Short mmCIF file of C-alpha atoms in Angstrom, two decimals:
data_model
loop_
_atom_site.label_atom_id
_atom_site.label_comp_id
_atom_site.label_asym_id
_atom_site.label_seq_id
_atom_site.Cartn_x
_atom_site.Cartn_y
_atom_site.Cartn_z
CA UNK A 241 7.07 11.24 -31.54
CA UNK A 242 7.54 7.65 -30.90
CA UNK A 243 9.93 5.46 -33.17
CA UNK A 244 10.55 1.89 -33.91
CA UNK A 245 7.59 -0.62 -34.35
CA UNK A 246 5.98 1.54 -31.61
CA UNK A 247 5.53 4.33 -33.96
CA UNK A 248 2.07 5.45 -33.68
CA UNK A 249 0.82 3.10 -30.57
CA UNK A 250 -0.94 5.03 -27.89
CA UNK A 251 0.33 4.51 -24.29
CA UNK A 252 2.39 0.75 -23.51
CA UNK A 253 3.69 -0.87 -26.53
CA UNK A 254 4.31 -4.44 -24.56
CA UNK A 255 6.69 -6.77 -25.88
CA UNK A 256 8.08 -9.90 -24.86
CA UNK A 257 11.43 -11.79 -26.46
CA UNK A 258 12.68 -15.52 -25.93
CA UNK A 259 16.33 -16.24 -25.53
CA UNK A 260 18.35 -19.71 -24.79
CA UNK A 261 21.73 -18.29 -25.24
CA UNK A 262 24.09 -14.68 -24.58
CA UNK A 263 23.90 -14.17 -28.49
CA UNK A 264 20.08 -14.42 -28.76
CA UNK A 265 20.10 -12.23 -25.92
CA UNK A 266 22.17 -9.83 -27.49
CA UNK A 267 20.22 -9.79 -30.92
CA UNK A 268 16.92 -8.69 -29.04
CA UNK A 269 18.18 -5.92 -26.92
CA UNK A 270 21.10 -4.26 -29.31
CA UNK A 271 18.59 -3.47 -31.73
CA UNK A 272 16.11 -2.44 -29.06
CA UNK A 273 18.65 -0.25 -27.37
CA UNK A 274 20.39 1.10 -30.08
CA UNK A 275 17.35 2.22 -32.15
CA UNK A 276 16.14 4.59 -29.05
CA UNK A 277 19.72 5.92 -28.48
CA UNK A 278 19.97 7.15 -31.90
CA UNK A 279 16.32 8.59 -31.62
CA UNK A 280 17.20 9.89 -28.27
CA UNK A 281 14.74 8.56 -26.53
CA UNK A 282 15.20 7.37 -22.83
CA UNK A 283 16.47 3.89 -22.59
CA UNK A 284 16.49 1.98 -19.41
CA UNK A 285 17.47 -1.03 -18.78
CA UNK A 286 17.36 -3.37 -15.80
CA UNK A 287 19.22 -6.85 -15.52
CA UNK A 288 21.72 -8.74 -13.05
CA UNK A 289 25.22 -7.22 -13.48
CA UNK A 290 26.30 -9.71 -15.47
CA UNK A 291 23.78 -9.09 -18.26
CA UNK A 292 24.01 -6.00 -17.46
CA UNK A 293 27.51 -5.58 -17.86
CA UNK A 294 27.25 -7.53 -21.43
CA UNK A 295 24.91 -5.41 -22.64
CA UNK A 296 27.37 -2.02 -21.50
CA UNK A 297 30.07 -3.63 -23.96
CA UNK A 298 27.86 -4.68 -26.87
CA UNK A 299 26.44 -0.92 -27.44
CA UNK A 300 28.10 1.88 -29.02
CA UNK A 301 27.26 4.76 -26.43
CA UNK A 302 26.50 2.80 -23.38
CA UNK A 303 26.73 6.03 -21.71
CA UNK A 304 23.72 7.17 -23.07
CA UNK A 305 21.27 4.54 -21.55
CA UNK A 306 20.53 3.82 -17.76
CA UNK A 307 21.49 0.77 -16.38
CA UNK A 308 19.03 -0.03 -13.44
CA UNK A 309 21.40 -3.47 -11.18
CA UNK A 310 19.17 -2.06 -8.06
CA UNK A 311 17.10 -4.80 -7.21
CA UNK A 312 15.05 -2.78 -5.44
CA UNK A 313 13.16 -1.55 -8.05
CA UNK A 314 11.56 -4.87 -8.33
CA UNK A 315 10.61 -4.92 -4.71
CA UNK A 316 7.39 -6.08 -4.91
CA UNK A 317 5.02 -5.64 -8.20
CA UNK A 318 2.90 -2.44 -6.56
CA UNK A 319 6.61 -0.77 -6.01
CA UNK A 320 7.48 -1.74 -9.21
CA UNK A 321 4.45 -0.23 -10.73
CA UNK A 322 4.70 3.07 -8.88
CA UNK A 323 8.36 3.16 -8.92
CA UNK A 324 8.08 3.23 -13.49
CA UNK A 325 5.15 5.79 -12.99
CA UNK A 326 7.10 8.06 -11.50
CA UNK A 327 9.92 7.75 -13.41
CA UNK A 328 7.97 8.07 -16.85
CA UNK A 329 6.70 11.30 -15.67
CA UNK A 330 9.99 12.37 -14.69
CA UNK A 331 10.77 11.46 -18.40
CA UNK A 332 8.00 13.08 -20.14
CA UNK A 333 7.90 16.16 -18.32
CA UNK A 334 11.66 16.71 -19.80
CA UNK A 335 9.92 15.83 -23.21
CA UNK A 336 10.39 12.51 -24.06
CA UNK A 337 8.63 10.97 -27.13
CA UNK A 338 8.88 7.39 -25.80
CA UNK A 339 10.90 5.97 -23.20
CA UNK A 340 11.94 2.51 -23.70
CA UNK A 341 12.46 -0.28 -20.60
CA UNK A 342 13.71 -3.89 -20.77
CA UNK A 343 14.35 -5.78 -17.74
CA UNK A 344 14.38 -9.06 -16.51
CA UNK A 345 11.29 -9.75 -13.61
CA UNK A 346 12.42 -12.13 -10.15
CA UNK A 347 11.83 -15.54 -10.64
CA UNK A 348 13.54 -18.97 -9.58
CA UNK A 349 15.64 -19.32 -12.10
CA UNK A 350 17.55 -16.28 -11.74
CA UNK A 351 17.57 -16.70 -7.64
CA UNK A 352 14.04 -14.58 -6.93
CA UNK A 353 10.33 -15.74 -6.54
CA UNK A 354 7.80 -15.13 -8.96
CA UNK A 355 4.74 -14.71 -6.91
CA UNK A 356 2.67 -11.58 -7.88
CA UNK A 357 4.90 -11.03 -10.76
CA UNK A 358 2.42 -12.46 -13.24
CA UNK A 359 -0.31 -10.42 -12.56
CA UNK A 360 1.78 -7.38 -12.56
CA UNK A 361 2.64 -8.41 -16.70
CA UNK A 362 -0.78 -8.60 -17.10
CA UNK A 363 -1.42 -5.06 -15.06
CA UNK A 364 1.16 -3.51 -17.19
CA UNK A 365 -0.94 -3.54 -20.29
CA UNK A 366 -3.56 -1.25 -18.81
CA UNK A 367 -1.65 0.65 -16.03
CA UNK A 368 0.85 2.21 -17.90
CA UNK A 369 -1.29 3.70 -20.72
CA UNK A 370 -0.91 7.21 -19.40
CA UNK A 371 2.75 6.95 -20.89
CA UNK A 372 4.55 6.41 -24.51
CA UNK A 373 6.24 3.68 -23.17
CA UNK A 374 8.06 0.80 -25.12
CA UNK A 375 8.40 -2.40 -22.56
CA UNK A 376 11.08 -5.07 -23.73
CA UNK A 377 10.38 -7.86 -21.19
CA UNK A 378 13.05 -10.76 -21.83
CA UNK A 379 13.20 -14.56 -20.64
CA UNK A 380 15.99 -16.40 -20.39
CA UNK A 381 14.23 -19.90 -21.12
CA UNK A 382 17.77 -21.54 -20.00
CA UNK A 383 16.43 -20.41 -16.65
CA UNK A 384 13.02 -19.46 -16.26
CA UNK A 385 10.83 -22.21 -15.23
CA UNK A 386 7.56 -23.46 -17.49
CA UNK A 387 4.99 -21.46 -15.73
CA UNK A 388 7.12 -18.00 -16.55
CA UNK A 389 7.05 -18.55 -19.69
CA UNK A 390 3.78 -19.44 -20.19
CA UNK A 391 2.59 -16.59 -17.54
CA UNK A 392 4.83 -14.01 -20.39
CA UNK A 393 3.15 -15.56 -23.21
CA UNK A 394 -0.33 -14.44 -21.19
CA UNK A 395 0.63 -11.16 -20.25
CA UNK A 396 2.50 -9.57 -23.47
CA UNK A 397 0.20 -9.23 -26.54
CA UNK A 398 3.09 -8.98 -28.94
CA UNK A 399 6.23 -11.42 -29.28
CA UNK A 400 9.38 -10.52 -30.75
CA UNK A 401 12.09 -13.46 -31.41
CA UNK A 402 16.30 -13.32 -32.01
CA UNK A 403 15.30 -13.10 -35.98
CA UNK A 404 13.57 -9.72 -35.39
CA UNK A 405 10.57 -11.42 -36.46
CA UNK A 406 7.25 -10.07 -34.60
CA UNK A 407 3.85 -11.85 -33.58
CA UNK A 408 0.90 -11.49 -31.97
CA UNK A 409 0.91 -13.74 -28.92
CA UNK A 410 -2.12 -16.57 -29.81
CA UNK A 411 -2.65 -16.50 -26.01
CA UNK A 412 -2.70 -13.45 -24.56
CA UNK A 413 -5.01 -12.74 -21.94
CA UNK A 414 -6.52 -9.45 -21.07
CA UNK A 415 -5.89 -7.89 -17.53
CA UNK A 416 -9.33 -8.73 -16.97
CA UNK A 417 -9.71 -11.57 -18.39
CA UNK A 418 -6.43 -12.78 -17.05
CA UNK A 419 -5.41 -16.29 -15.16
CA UNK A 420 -2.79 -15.43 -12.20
CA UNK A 421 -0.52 -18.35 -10.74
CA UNK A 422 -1.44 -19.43 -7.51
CA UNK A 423 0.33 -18.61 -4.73
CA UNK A 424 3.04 -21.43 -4.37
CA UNK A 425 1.25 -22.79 -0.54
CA UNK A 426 3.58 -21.83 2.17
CA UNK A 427 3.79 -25.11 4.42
CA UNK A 428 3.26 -23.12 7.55
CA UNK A 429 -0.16 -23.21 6.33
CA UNK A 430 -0.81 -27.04 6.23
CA UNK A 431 -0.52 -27.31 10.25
CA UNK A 432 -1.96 -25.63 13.36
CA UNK A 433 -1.59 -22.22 13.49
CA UNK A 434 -0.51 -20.90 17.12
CA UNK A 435 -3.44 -18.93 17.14
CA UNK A 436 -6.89 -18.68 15.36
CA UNK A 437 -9.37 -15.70 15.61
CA UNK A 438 -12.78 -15.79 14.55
CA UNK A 439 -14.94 -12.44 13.54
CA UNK A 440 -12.36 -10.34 15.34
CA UNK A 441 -11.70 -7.08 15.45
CA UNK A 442 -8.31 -5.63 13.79
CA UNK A 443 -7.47 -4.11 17.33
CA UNK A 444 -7.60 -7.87 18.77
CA UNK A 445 -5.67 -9.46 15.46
CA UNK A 446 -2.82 -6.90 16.14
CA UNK A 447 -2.38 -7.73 19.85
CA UNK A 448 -2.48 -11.63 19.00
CA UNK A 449 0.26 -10.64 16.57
CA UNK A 450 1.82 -8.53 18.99
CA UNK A 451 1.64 -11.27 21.87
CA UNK A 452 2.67 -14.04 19.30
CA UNK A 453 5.13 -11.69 17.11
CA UNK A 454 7.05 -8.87 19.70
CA UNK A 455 10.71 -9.63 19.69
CA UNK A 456 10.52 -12.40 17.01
CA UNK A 457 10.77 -10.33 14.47
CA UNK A 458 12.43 -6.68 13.67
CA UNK A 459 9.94 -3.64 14.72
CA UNK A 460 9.77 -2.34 11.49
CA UNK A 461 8.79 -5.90 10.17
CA UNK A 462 6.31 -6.23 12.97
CA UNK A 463 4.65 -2.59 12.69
CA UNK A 464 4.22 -3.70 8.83
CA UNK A 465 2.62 -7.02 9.50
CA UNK A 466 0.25 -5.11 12.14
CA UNK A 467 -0.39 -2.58 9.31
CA UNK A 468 -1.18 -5.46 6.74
CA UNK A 469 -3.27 -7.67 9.71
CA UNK A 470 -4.90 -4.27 10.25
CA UNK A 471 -6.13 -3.65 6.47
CA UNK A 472 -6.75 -7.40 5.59
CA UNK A 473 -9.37 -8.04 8.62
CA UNK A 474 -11.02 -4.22 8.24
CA UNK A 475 -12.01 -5.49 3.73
CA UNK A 476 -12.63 -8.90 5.30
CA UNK A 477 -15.24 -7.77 7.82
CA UNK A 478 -16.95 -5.04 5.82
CA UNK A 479 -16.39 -6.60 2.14
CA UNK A 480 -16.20 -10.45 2.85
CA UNK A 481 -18.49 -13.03 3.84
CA UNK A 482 -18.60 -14.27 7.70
CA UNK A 483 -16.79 -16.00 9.02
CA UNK A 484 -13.44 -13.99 9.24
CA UNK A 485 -10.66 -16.11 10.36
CA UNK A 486 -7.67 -14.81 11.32
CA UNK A 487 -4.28 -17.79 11.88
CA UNK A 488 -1.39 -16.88 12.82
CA UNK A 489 1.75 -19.30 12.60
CA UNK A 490 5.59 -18.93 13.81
CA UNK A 491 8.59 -20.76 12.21
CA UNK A 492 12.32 -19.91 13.28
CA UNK A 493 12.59 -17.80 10.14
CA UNK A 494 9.08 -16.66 9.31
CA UNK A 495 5.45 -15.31 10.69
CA UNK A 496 2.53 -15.99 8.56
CA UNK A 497 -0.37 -15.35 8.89
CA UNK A 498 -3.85 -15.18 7.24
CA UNK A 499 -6.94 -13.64 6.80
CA UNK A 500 -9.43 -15.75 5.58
CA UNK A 501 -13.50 -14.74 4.73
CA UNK A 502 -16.32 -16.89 2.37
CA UNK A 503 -16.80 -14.60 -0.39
CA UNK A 504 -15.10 -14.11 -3.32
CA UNK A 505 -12.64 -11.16 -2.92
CA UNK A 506 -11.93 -8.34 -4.88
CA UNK A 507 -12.87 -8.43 -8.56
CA UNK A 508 -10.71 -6.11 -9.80
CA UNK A 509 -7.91 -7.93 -11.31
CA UNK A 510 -5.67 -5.12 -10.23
CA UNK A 511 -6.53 -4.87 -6.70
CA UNK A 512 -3.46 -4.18 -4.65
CA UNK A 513 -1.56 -3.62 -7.30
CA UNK A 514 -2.64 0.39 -8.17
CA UNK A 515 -4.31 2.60 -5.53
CA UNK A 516 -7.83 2.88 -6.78
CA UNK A 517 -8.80 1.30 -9.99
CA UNK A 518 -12.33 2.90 -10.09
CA UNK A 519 -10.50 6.53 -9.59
CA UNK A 520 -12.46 6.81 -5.90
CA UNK A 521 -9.69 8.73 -3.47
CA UNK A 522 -9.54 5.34 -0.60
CA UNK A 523 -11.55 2.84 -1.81
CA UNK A 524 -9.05 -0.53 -2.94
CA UNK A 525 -6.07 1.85 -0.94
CA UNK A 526 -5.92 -0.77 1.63
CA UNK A 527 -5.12 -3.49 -0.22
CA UNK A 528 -2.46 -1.34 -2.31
CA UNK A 529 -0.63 0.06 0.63
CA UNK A 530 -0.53 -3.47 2.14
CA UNK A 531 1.63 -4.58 -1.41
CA UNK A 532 4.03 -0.89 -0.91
CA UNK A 533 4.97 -2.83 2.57
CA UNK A 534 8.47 -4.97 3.06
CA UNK A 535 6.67 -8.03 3.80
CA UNK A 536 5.44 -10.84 1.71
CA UNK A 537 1.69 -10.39 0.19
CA UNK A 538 -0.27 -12.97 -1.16
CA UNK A 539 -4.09 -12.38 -2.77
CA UNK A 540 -5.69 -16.49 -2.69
CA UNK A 541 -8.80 -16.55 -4.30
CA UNK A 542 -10.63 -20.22 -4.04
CA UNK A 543 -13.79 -22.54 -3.68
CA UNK A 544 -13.75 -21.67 -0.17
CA UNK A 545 -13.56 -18.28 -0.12
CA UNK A 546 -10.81 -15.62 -0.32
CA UNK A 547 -7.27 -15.16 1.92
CA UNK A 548 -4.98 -12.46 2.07
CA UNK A 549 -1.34 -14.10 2.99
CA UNK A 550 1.23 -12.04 4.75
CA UNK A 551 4.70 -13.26 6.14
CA UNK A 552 7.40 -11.56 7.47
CA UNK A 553 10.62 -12.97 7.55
CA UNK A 554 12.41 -12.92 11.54
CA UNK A 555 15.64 -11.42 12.92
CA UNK A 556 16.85 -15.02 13.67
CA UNK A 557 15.93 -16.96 10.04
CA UNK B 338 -24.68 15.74 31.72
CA UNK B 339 -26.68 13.08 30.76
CA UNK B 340 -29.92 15.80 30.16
CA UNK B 341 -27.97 17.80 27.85
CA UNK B 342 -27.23 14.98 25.06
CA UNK B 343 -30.17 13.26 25.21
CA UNK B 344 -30.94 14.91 21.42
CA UNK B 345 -28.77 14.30 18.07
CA UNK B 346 -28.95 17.85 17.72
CA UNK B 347 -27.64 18.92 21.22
CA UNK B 348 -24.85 16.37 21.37
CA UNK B 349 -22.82 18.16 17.88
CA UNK B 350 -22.62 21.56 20.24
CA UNK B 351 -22.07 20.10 23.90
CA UNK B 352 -19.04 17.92 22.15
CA UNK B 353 -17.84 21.03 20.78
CA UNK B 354 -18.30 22.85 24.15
CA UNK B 355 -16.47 19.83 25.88
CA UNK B 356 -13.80 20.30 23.79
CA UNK B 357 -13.43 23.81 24.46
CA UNK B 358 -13.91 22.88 28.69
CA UNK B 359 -11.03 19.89 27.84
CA UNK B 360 -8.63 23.32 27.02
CA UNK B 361 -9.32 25.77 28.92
CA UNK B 362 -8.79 23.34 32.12
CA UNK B 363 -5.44 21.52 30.58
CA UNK B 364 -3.97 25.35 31.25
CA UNK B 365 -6.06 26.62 34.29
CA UNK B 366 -6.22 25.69 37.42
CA UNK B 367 -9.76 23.76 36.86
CA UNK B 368 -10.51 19.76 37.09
CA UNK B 369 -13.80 18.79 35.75
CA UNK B 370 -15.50 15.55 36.08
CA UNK B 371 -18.20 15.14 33.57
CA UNK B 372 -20.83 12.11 34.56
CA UNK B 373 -22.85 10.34 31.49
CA UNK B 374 -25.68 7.83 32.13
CA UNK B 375 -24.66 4.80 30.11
CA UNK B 376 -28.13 4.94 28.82
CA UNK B 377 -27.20 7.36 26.41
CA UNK B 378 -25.55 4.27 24.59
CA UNK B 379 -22.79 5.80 21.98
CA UNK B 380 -23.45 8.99 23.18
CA UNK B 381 -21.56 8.05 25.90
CA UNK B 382 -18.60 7.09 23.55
CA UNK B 383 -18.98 10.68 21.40
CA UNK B 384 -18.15 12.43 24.91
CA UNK B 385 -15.73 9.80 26.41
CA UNK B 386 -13.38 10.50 23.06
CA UNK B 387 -13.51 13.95 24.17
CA UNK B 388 -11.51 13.45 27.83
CA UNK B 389 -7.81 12.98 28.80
CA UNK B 390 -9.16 10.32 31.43
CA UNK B 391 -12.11 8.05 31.25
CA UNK B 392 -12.97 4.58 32.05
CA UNK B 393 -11.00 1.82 30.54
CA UNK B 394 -12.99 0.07 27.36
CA UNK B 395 -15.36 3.41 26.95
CA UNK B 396 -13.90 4.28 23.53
CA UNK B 397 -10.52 2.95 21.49
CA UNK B 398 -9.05 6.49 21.42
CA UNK B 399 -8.97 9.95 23.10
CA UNK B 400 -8.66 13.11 21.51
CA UNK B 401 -7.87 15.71 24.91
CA UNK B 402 -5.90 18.74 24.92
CA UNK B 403 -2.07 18.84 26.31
CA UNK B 404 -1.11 21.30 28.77
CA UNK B 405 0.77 23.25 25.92
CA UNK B 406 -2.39 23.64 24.31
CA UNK B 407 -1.76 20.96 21.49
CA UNK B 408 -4.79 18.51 20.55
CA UNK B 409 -3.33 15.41 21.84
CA UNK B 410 -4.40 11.74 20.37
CA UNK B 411 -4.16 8.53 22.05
CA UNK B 412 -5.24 5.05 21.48
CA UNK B 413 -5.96 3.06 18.41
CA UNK B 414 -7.48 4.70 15.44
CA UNK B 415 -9.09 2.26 12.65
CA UNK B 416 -11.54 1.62 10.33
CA UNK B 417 -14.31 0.17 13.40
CA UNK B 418 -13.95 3.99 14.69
CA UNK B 419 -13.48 6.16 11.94
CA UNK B 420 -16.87 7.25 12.05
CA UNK B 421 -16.19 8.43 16.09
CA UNK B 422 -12.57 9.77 15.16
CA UNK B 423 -14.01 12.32 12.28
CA UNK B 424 -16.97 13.00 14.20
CA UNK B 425 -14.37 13.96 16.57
CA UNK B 426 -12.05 15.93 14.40
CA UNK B 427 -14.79 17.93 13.13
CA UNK B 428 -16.06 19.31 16.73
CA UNK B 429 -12.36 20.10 17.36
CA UNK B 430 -11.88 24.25 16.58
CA UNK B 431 -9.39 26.74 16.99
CA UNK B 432 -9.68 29.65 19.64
CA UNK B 433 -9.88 32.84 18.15
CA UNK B 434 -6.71 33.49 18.71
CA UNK B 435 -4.65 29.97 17.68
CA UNK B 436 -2.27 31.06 15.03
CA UNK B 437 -2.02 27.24 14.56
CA UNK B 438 -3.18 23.87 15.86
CA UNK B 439 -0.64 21.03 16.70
CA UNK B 440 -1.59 17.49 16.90
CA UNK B 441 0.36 15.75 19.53
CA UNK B 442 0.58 11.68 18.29
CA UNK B 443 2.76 10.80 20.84
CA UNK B 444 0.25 8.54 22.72
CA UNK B 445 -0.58 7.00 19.58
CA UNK B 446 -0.91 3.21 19.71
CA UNK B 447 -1.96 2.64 15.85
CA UNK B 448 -3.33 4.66 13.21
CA UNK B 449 -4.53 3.48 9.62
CA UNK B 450 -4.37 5.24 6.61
CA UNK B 451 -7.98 5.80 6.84
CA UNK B 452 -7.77 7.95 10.08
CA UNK B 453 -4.12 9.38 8.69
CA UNK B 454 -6.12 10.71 5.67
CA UNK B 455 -9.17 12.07 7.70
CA UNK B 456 -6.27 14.30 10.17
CA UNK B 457 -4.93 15.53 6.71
CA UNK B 458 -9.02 16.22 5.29
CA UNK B 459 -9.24 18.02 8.83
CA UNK B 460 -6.04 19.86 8.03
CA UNK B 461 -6.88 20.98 4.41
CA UNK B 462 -10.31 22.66 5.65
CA UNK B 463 -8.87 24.02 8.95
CA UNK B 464 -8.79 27.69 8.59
CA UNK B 465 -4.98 27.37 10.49
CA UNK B 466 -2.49 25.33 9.31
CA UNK B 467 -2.25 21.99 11.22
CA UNK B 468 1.23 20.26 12.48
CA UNK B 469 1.28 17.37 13.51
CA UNK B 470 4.81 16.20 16.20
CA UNK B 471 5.81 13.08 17.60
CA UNK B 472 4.38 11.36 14.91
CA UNK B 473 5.31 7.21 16.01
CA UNK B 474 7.18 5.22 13.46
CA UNK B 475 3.97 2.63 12.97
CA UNK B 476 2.17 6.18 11.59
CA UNK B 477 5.04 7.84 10.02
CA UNK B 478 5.35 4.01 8.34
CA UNK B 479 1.95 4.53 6.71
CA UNK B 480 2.31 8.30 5.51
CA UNK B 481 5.76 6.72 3.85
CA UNK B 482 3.57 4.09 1.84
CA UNK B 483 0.94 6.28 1.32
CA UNK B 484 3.42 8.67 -0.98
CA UNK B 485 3.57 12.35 0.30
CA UNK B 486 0.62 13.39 -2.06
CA UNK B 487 -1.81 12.21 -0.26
CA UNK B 488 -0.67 13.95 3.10
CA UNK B 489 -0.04 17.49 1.73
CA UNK B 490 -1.91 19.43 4.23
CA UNK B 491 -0.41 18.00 7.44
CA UNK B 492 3.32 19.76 8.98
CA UNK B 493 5.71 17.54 10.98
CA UNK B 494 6.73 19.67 13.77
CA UNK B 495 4.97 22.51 14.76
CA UNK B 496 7.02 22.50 18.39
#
């Protein structure tokens, strides 16, 4: 049985909180913390080691909560997503009425980039359903910069401030309904690439990148970005519009590339982020195993069409 | 050969027959050269897969058989021949007396998750289990991303 303001809420109970200052921070996630504890609910919680390590000394059993300082849980948004499902089922399979998570997402202000990050709030609503699952999702707004907070105040349909004090967010957007960020434009893009491919194959993309890429960057980068070349030109050529471009740029700590076609993309506002929206065994896996690789994945969608973005950074950057 | 493919309906059992030719001369002392009109348009492609050696730009991948009598793979395997690549799986068989089939992958340039998934279909309705060895780290990269769920019907090993 689910406690707390959650009581009774089927699948994610999605919250977000506001903080300027160490004791507003403290007043959202002591009660938030304590509250499961008692219950004995799972608690998990997942900030730099300095909040982290506040929050250890403000509770009474920190013992009895899991402190998540691994970054690499917050990999990339898919991960992310994947990473929590299996850990919820972990959790409910040992009987768990409701598991409660707060964390803290990557964005400039606390050293990491946002990219993707806003659509995965907004995929969290829907994605997580499955599970009894209380998210806490706090912003430092010391830190965070303006479109954060107004991608959180999108992407969580309740608010909760310091006071305690709950609200519906006025603005929050549906998954499908929802507005991502654009990509912030890498400049790479803005001059000539080193190598431009029109309506080709994947085989011919991935020896370009081979010819342009072999040596410049780690194997296991290089096998990733021929995996994501690979799956971005294959949904371009048999889900896009003609003309397929494929550019391809170098910089001494960087490849990007691109994969550019006229029509409009996927319309699934999850694509990439879950394996198959629609509940069909491949189709949209493409696009979702190129976000569970350790390169950087952009989805552009514009006037002119849509891109898939991939960069990976080099051995020498 | 050309004569004895010139029908859909002939081409499913003279690829399976191929197959069967590919093994039995990989361990006995027989070399076969098999000639195709390239009339026969993809035809020519169905029974190119099907060879250890054939001309350079016939077909992006091979399926032969190793003189150990694993089913060895080589080339690139994507989406723009997945269509040739399970056509090719499914004329691959057993002998009679195969206790279990290995897939050698060591000649394996590239292989998507869409051909990675077909080998572990192939697996799953294979009446022996399948192994798969020398797996490259571009393919063992995917099956890592795909999760192991997806793959449960392929063994690493199998030496």
């Amino acid at each position: 049985m689910r406690t707390g303001v959650a009581r009774g809420h089927a699948g994610h109970f999605h919250e977000a909180g506001f903080y300027g200052s160490d004791a507003e921070f403290r007043a959202l996630i002591v009660p938030f913390a304590e509250e499961g504890i008692a219950a004995g609910e799972p608690v998990i919680i997942g900030y730099d080691d300095r909040k982290n390590a506040l929050v250890h000394s403000w509770l009474t059993d920190p013992s009895a909560v899991t402190f998540h300082a691994d970054s690499g849980l917050y990999a990339t948004p898919a991960r992310a997503i994947a990473a929590y499902r299996r850990l919820f089922e972990l959790h409910v399979a040992q009987g768990a009425g409701q598991i409660r998570i707060t964390g803290e997402l990557p964005h400039p202000g606390n050293g990491g980039r946002f990219d993707g990050w806003d659509r995965y709030e907004a995929a969290v609503n829907t994605v997580w359903e499955d599970f009894p699952v209380w998210g806490l999702c706090l912003y430092d707004t010391a830190t965070a910069p303006a479109a954060v907070l107004d991608a959180a105040e999108r992407t969580h349909p309740r608010i909760v401030s310091p006071s305690g004090a709950r609200h519906a967010s006025s603005r929050f957007q549906q998954v499908a309904e929802f507005e991502a960020l654009p990509p912030a434009p890498d400049p790479l893009e803005q001059t000539t690439p080193m190598i431009e491919l029109v309506d080709s194959s994947a085989a011919e993309a991935r020896r370009a990148l081979v010819q342009i890429g072999g040596g410049l960057v780690a194997d296991t980068i290089l096998d990733d970005l021929l995996l994501g070349v690979t799956e971005a030109v294959s949904n371009a050529l048999i889900h896009g519009r003609a003309p397929a471009i494929v550019r391809i740029w170098t910089a001494p700590d960087r490849i990007v590339i691109s994969v550019h076609d006229q029509g409009h993309g996927p319309a699934d506002a999850l694509a990439g982020l879950v394996p198959a929206a629609d509940g069909t065994a491949t189709l949209g896996l493409g696009l979702w195993l190129i976000h569970q690789l350790d390169i950087d994945v952009a989805l552009k969608h514009a006037d002119d069409g849509f891109t898939v973005r991939l960069r990976g950074a080099t051995t020498t950057g | 050969m050309t004569d004895l493919v010139r029908a859909p309906e002939q081409q499913d059992a003279f690829a399976r027959c191929e197959f069967l030719l590919e093994r039995y001369s990989s361990r006995h002392p027989l070399s076969a050269m098999c000639e195709y009109r390239l009339e026969l348009g993809d035809a020519v492609a169905q029974f190119a897969c099907m060879h250890a050696a054939v001309p350079a730009g016939l077909t992006p991948f091979q399926v032969f058989a190793c003189d150990d009598g694993a089913v060895g793979l080589l080339g690139e395997f994507d989406l723009a021949c997945q269509i040739a690549f399970e056509r090719a799986l499914r004329r691959i068989q057993p002998a009679p007396d195969d206790s279990k089939l290995i897939f050698d992958m060591s000649a394996v340039q590239f292989m998507d998750h869409h051909a990675l998934l077909s080998l572990d279909s192939y697996a799953e309705a294979c009446q022996v289990p399948v192994f798969v060895r020398s797996m490259p780290p571009i393919v063992r990269r995917v099956a890592r991303a795909l999760g192991l769920e997806p793959l449960s019907h392929i063994r690493l090993g199998g030496l």
